[in-house]
XYZ file of C-alpha atoms in Angstrom:
590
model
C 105.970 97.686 62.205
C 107.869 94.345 60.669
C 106.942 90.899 60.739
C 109.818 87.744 60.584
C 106.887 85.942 58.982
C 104.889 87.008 55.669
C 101.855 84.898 56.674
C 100.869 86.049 60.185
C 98.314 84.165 62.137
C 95.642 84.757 64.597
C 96.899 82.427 67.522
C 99.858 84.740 67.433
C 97.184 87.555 68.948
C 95.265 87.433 71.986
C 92.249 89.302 72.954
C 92.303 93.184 72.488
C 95.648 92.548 70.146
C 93.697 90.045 68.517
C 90.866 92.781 67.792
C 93.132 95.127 66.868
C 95.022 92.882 63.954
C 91.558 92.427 62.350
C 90.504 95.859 62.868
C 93.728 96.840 60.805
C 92.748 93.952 58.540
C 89.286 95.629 58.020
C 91.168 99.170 56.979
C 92.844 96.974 54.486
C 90.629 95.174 52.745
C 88.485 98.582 51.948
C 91.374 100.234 51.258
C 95.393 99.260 51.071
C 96.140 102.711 51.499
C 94.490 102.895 55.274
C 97.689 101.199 56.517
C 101.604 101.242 56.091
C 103.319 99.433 53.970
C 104.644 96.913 55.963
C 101.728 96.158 57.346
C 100.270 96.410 54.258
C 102.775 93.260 52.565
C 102.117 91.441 55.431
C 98.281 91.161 54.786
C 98.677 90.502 50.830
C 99.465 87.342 51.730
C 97.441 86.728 54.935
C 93.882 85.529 55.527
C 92.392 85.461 59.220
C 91.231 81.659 60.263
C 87.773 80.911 60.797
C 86.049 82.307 64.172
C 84.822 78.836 64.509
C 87.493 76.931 66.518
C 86.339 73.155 64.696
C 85.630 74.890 61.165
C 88.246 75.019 58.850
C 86.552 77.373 56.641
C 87.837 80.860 56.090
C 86.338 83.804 57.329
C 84.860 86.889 55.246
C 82.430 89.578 55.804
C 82.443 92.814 58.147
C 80.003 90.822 60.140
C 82.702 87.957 61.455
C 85.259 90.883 62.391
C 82.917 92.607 63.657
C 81.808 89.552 66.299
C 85.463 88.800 67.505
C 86.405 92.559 68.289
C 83.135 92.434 70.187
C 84.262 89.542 71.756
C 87.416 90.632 72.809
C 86.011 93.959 74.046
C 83.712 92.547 76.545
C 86.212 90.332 77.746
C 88.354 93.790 78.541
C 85.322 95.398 80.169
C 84.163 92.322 82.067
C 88.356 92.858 83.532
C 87.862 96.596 84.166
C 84.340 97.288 85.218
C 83.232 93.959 86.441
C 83.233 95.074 89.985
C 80.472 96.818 89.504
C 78.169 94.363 88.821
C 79.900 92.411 91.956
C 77.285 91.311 94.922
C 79.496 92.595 97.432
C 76.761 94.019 99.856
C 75.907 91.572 102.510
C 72.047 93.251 102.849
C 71.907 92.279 99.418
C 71.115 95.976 97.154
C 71.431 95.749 93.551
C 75.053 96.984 91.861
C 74.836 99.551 89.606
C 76.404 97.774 87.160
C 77.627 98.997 83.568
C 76.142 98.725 80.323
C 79.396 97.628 78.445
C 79.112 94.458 80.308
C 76.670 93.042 78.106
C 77.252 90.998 74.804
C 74.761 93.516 73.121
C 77.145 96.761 74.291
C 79.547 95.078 71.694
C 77.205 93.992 68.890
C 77.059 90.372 69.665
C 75.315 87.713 71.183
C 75.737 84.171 73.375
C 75.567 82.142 70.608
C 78.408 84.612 68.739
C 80.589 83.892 72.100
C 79.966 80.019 71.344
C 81.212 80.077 67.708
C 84.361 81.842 68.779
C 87.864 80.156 69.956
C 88.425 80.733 73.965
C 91.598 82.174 72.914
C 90.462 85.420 72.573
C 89.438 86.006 75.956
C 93.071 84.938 76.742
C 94.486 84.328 80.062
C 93.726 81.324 82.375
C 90.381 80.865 82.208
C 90.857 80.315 78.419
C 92.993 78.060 78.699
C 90.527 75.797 80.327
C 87.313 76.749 78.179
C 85.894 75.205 75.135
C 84.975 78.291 73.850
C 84.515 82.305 73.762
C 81.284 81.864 75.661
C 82.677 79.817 78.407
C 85.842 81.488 78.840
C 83.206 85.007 79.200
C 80.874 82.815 81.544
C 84.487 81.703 83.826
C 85.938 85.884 83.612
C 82.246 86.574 84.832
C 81.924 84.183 87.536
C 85.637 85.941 89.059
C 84.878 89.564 88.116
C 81.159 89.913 89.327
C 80.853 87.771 91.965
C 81.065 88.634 95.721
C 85.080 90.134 95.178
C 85.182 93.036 93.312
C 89.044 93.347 91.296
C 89.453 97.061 90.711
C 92.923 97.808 89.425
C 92.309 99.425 86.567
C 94.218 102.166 87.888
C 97.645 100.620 88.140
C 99.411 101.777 85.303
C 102.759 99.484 85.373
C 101.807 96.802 82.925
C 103.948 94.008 85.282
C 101.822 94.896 88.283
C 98.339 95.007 86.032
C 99.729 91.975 84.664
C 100.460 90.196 88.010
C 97.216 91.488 89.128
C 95.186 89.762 86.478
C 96.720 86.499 86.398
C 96.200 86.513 90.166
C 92.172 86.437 89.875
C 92.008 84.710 87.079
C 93.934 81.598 88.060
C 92.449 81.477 91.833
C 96.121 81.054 92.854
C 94.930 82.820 96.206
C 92.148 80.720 96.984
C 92.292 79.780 100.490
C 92.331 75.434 101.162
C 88.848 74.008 101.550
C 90.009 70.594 103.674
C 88.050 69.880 106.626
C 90.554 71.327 109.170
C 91.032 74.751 107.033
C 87.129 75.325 107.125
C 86.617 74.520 110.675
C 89.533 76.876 111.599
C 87.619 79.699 109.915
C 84.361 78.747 111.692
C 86.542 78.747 115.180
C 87.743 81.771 114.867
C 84.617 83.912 113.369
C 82.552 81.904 116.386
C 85.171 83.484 118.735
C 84.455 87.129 117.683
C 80.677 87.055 117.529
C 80.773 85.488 121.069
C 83.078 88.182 122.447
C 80.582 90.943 120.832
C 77.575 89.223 122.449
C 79.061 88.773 125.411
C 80.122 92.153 125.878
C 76.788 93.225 124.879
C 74.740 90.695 127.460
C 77.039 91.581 130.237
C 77.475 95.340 130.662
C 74.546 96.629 128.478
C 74.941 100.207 127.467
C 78.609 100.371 127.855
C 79.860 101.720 124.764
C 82.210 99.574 122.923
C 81.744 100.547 119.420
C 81.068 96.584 118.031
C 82.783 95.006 115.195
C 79.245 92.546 114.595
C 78.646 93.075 110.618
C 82.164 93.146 110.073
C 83.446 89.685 111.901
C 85.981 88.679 108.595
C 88.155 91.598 109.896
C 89.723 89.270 112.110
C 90.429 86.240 110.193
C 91.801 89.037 107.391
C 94.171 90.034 109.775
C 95.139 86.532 111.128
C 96.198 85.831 107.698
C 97.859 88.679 106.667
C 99.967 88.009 109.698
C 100.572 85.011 109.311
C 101.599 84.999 105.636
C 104.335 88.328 106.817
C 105.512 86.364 109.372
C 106.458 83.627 106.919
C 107.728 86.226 104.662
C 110.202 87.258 106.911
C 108.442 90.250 108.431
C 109.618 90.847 112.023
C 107.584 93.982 113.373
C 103.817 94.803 112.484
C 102.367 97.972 113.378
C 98.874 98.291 113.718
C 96.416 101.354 113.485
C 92.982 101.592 114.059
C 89.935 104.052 115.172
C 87.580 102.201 117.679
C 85.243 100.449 115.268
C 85.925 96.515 115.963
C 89.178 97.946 118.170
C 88.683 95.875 121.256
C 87.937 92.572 119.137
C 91.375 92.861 117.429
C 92.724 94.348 120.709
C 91.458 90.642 122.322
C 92.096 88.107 119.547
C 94.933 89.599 117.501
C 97.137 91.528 120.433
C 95.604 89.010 122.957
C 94.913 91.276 125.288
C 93.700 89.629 128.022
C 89.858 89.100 128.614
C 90.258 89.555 132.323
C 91.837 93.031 131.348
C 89.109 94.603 128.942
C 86.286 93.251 131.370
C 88.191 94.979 134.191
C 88.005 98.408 132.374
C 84.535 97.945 131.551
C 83.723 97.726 135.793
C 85.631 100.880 135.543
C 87.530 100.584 138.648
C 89.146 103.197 141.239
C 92.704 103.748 139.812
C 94.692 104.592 143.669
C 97.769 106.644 141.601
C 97.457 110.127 141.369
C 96.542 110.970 137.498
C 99.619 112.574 136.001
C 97.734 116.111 134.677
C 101.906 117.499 134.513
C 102.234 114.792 131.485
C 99.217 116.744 130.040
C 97.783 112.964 130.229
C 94.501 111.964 132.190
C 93.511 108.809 131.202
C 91.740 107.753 127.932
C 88.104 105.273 127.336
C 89.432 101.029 126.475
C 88.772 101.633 122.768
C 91.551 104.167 122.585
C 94.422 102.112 123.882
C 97.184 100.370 122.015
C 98.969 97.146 122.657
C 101.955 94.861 121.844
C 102.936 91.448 121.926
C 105.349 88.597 120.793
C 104.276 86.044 118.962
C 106.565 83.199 117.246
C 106.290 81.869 114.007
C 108.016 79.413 112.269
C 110.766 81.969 111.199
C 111.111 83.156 114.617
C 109.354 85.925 116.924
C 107.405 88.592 115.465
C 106.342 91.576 117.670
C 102.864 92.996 116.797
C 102.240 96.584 117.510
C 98.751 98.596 117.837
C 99.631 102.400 118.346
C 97.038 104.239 120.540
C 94.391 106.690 118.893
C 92.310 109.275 119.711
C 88.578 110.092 118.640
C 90.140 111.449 115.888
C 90.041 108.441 113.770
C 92.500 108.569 110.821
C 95.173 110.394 112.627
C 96.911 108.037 113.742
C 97.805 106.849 109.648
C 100.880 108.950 109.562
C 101.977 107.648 112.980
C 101.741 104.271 112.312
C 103.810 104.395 108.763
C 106.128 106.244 110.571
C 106.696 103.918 113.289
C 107.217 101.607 110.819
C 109.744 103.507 108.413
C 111.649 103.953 112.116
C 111.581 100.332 112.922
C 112.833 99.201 109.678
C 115.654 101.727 109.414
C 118.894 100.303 110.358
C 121.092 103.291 111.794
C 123.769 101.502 113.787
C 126.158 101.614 111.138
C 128.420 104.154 109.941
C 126.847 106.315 107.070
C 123.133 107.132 105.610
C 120.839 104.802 107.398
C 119.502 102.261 105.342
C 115.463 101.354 105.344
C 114.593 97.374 104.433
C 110.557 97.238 103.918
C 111.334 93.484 104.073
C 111.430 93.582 107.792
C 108.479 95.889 108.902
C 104.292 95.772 107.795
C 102.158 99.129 107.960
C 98.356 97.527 108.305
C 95.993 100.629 108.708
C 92.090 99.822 109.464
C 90.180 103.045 108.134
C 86.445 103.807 108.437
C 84.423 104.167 105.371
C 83.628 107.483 106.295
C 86.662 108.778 107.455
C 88.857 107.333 104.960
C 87.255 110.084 102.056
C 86.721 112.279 104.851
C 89.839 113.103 106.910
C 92.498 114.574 104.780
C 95.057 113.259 106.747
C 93.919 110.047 104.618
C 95.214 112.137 100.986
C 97.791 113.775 102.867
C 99.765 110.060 104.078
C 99.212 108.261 100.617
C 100.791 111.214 98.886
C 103.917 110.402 100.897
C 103.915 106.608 100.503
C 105.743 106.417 97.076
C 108.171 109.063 98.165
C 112.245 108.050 98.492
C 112.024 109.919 102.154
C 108.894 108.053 103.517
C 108.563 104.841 101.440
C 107.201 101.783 104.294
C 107.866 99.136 101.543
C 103.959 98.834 100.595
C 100.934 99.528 103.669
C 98.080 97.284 103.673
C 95.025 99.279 103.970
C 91.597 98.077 104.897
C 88.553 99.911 104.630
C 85.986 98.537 107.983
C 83.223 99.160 105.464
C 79.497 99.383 107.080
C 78.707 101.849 104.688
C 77.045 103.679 107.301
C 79.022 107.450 108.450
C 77.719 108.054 111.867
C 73.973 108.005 110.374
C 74.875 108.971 106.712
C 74.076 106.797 103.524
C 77.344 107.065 101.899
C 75.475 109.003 99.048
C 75.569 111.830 101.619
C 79.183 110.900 102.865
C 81.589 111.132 99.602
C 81.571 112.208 96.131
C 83.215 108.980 94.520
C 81.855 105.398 93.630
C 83.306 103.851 95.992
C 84.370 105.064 100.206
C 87.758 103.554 98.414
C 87.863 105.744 95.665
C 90.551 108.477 97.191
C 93.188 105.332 96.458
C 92.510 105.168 92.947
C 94.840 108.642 92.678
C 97.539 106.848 94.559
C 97.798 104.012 91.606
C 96.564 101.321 94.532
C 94.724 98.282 93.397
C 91.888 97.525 95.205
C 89.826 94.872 96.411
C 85.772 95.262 97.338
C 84.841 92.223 99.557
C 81.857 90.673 100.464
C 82.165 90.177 104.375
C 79.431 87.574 104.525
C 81.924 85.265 102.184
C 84.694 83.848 104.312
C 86.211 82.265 101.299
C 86.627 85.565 99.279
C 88.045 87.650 102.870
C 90.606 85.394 102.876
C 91.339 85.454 99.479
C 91.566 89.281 99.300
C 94.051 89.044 102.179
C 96.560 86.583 100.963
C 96.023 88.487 97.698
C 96.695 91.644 99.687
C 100.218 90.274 101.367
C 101.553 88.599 98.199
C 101.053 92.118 96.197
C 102.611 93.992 99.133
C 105.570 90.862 99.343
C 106.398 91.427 95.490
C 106.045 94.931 94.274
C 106.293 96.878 97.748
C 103.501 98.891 97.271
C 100.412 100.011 99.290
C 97.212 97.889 98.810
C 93.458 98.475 99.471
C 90.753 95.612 100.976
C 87.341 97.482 100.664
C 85.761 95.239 103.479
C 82.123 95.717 102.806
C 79.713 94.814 105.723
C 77.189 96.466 107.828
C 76.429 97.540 111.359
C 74.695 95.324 113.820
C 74.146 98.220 116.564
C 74.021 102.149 116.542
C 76.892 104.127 115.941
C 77.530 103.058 119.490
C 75.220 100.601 121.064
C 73.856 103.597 123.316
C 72.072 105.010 119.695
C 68.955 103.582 118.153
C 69.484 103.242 114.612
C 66.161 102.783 113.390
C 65.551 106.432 114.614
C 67.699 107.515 110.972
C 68.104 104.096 108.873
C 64.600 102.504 109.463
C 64.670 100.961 106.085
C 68.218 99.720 106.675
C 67.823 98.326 110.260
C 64.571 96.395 108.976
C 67.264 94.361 106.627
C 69.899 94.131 109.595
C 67.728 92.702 111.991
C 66.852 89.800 109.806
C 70.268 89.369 108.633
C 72.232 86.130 109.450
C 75.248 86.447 111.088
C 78.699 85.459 108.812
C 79.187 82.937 111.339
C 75.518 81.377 111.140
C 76.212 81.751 106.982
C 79.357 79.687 106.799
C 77.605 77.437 109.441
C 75.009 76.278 106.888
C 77.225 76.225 104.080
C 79.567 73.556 105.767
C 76.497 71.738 106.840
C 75.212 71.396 103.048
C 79.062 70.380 101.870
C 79.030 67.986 104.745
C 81.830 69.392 106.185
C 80.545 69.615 109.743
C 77.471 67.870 111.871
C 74.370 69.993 112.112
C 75.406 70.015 116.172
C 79.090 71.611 115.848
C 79.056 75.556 115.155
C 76.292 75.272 118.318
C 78.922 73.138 120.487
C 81.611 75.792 119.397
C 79.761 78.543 120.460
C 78.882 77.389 123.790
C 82.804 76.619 124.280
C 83.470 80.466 123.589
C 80.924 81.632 125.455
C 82.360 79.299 128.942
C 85.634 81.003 128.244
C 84.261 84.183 128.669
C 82.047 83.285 131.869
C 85.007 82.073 133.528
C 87.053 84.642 132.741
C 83.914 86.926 134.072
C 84.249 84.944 137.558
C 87.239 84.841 138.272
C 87.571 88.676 137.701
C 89.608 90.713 140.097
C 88.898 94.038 138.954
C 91.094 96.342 140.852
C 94.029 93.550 140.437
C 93.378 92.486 136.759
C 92.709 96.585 135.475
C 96.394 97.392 134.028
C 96.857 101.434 133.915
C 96.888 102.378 129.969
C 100.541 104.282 130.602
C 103.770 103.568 132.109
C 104.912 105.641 135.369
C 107.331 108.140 134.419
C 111.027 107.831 135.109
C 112.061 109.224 138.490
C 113.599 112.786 139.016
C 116.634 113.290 138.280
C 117.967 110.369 136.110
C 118.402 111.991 132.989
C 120.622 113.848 134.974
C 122.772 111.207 135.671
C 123.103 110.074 132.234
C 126.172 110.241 129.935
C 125.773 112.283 126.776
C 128.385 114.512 126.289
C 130.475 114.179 123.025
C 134.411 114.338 122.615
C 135.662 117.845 121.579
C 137.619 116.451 118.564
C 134.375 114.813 117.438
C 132.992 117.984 117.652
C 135.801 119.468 115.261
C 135.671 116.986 112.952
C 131.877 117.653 112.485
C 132.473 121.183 112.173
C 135.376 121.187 109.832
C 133.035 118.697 107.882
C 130.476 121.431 107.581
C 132.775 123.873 106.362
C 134.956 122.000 103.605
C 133.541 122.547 100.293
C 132.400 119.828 98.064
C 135.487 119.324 95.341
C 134.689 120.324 91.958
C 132.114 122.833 93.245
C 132.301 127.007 92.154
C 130.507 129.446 92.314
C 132.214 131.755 89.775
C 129.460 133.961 89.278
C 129.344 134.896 93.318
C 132.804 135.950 93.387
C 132.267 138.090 96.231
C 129.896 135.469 98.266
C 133.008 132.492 97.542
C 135.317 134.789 98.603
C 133.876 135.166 101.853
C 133.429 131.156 101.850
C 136.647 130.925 101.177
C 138.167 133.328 104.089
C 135.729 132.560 106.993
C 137.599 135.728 109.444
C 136.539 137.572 106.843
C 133.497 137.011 106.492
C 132.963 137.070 110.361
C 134.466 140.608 110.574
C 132.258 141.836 107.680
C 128.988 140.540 109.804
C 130.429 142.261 112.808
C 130.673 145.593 110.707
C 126.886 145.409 109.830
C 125.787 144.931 112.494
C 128.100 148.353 113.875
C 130.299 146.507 116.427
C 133.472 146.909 113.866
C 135.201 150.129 111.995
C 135.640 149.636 108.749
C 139.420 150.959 109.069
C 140.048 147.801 110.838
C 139.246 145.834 107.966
């Protein structure tokens, strides 16, 4: 390696690098020979500046090296494994954390970190610190708090790159002004109410609650929203039932008076069409659509129906959307623009390691044939499978771990922290926007209720459902937390609440259930009229297609088939010698 400079110096490294110059510095000073003999001229005439940013004195010793590799090391592991010392379970259990996230892992101490410049933590946050320890005390604060970066995994150095700069500079943050934080209380106020609500008014229907996991919503909302700015025109939803008829309410806005109709399970007069093999389906299987309009114009929003079978409906959904963003209209190849169309698929925690239909669709997502521009997944997270800790669900660290394979970063959420949802999802949409690639949201939450609310959970999880039925709502959380910033009277998130809950009462009495219940499929077309329609195709199309078929690319041979090109070649012929196989010719004829 070559230098344009004999006299190198250390501001001209960053963190690992940095490490690594010294390191080679080390080799050097025990023994020239150690290193090449560029590098080798280079150091004759190069000593490294003090590790004391104010001191002017050099530095000497293995002891000083020693303390700034360590530095820069923990400042690399704090970046890689710092996600699991995160606090991103909202019933509170210890991470597991990781031994090289301590100063001592790397042979140094606090006050080592204070002695040494910022610069070789690099990146944003040293920019910004005084120090090594501060700049460690900022990466910290990012990598271990209730957001969990895991991207490790992501092996193009732009994308890792991108990745890091994003966390580190809080570029993603959502707005904290009064109207921004009182939005978010709104709208997680909305979806508890509808939950309690459903569960006050027709007790033991099953409706497989979303309680635990509220921030799904406001996740969406934003991912939405920042597509619809970004010029996407069609987003395809896909779901199992967890949380399905909260989304199905307040992100397809499906109509209150609708879902309350099908839970009074009315008559249905039509005859049920068994000839469509189709006999009806339960409220938390059905899909949806609707227009919206945003500032770049309408937006359709699409939630394909799914069966009990959870995660089959992944490969559906991305290829609905590979179909909706395929322009075929025009003559040749049809042309797919990822630009136009947004794959969100909500998985369950269980299924997602489960289900190999999971493996199976990620395996396709980077492929020419199947590519949907980048899906944003989202893990509902209650880290609960049915009634199985996920220590008796899936091998891996993680219910997310499958995506590491797949080269997807991936983002482990607190759901109890409004403020780091949001983030994750604007994080999530600007990854997707630039690099067209799938992303992960590990939403990590719990479960208010049973597997469905007809199950006692305490039967299996006593220890579990001791913690849950303590536990704060998010809602009553971010409640308190405005009230200590000041940003809303002690009297508001109760007013709100009550204004949800009227909506819903009204909507209760003024319910027309056999006029408000809207079947979950279309009638069928009537006899005959495919019959009547026009699809026959000109015969000299047809010949042109045909004669198409048969020419033979120019420039291609197949000189050592003579006999086989022959026959290509002289179609009659070839014709007459399958005719003379199969016995219907004599051979004199040919």
């Amino acid at each position: 390696m070559g230098y344009d400079k004999k006299v190198m110096r250390l501001d001209e490294f960053q963190g690992v690098n940095a490490g690594y110059v010294l390191e080679l510095y080390e080799r050097y000073r025990r023994n020239p020979e150690s290193v090449d003999p560029e590098t080798r001229r280079a150091f004759e005439s190069w000593t490294p500046p003090s590790t004391d940013a104010a001191s002017t004195e050099p530095v000497s010793g293995d002891t000083n090296i020693r303390k700034i590799v360590g530095a820069a090391a923990l400042a690399d592991c704090i970046r890689r494994y710092g996600h699991l010392a995160a606090r991103i379970d909202p019933l509170g259990s210890e991470p597991i954390g990781d031994p090289s996230l301590s100063p001592a892992a790397h042979g140094i101490t606090d006050a080592d970190l204070e002695a040494l410049p910022a610069s070789l933590v690099d990146g944003p946050v040293a920019e910004s610190s005084a120090n090594a320890l501060e700049a460690i005390d900022k990466l910290r604060r990012i990598y271990c708090s209730t957001i969990g970066f895991d991207y490790a995994q992501v092996f193009v150095p732009e994308e890792r790159d991108w990745l890091r700069h994003a966390a580190e500079s809080g570029r993603f943050l959502p707005p904290m002004d009064p109207d921004s934080v009182e939005a978010v209380l709104d709208r997680i106020t909305q979806v508890e109410a509808f939950e309690r609500f459903l569960h006050r008014t027709f007790p033991g229907k099953t409706r497989f609650s979303l309680e635990g996991l509220d921030m799904l919503v406001p996740i969406l909302d934003e991912i939405i929203c920042d597509g619809s700015d970004g010029g996407i025109r069609h987003m395809l939803i896909g779901m199992a039932h967890r949380g399905r008829l909260n989304v199905l309410a307040h992100v397809l806005q499906k109509p209150y008076s609708q879902i309350f109709a099908e839970f009074k399970d009315p008559l249905w007069a039509r005859t049920w069409r068994i000839d469509l093999g189709w006999m009806g389906d339960v409220k938390y299987h059905a899909g949806a659509r609707v227009v919206t309009r945003s500032c770049h114009g309408h937006v359709l929003l699409s939630m394909a129906p799914n069966p009990s079978h959870l995660e089959a409906v992944n490969p559906v959904v991305v290829g609905m959307a590979r179909a909706a963003g395929t322009r075929a209209a025009l003559g040749g190849a049809p042309e797919f623009d990822g630009g136009i169309t947004l794959p969100i698929l909500i998985h369950g925690d269980s299924a997602f390691p489960g289900q190999g239909i999971v493996a199976e669709t990620l395996n396709l997502s980077r492929l020419a044939g199947y590519d949907t521009g980048g899906t944003i997944h989202i893990i509902a997270n209650n880290q609960l499978g049915f009634t199985a800790m996920p220590s008796d669900s899936y091998s891996t660290s993680y219910a997310s771990g499958l995506a590491r394979g797949f080269k997807i970063p991936i983002v482990h959420v607190n759901a109890d922290d409004p403020v780091a949802c949001i983030e994750a999802s604007r994080l999530a949409w600007a990854y997707r926007a630039r690099f067209r690639r799938d992303f992960l949201i590990d939403l990590i939450g719990y479960r208010r209720y049973g597997h469905n609310e007809g199950d006692e959970p305490a039967f299996t999880q006593p220890l579990i459902y001791q913690s849950v039925a303590t536990h704060p709502t998010v809602r009553e959380l971010w409640a308190r937390h405005l009230e200590a910033q000041g940003h809303t009277p002690a009297e508001s998130p109760d007013t709100l609440l009550k204004k949800h809950f009227a909506v819903l009462e009204k909507a209760l009495e003024e319910l027309k259930p056999e006029e408000d219940y809207a079947p979950p499929i279309a009638e069928p077309a009537p006899r005959g009229v495919a019959g009547t329609l026009q699809t026959g195709v000109p015969i000299e199309r047809l010949r042109e297609l045909n004669e198409a078929l048969l020419a033979r690319p120019e420039g291609f041979t197949m000189d050592e088939m003579a006999e086989l090109n022959e026959l290509f070649l002289n179609p009659e012929h070839f014709i007459q010698l399958c005719r003379l196989r199969a016995g219907q010719l004599n051979p004199v004829n040919l």
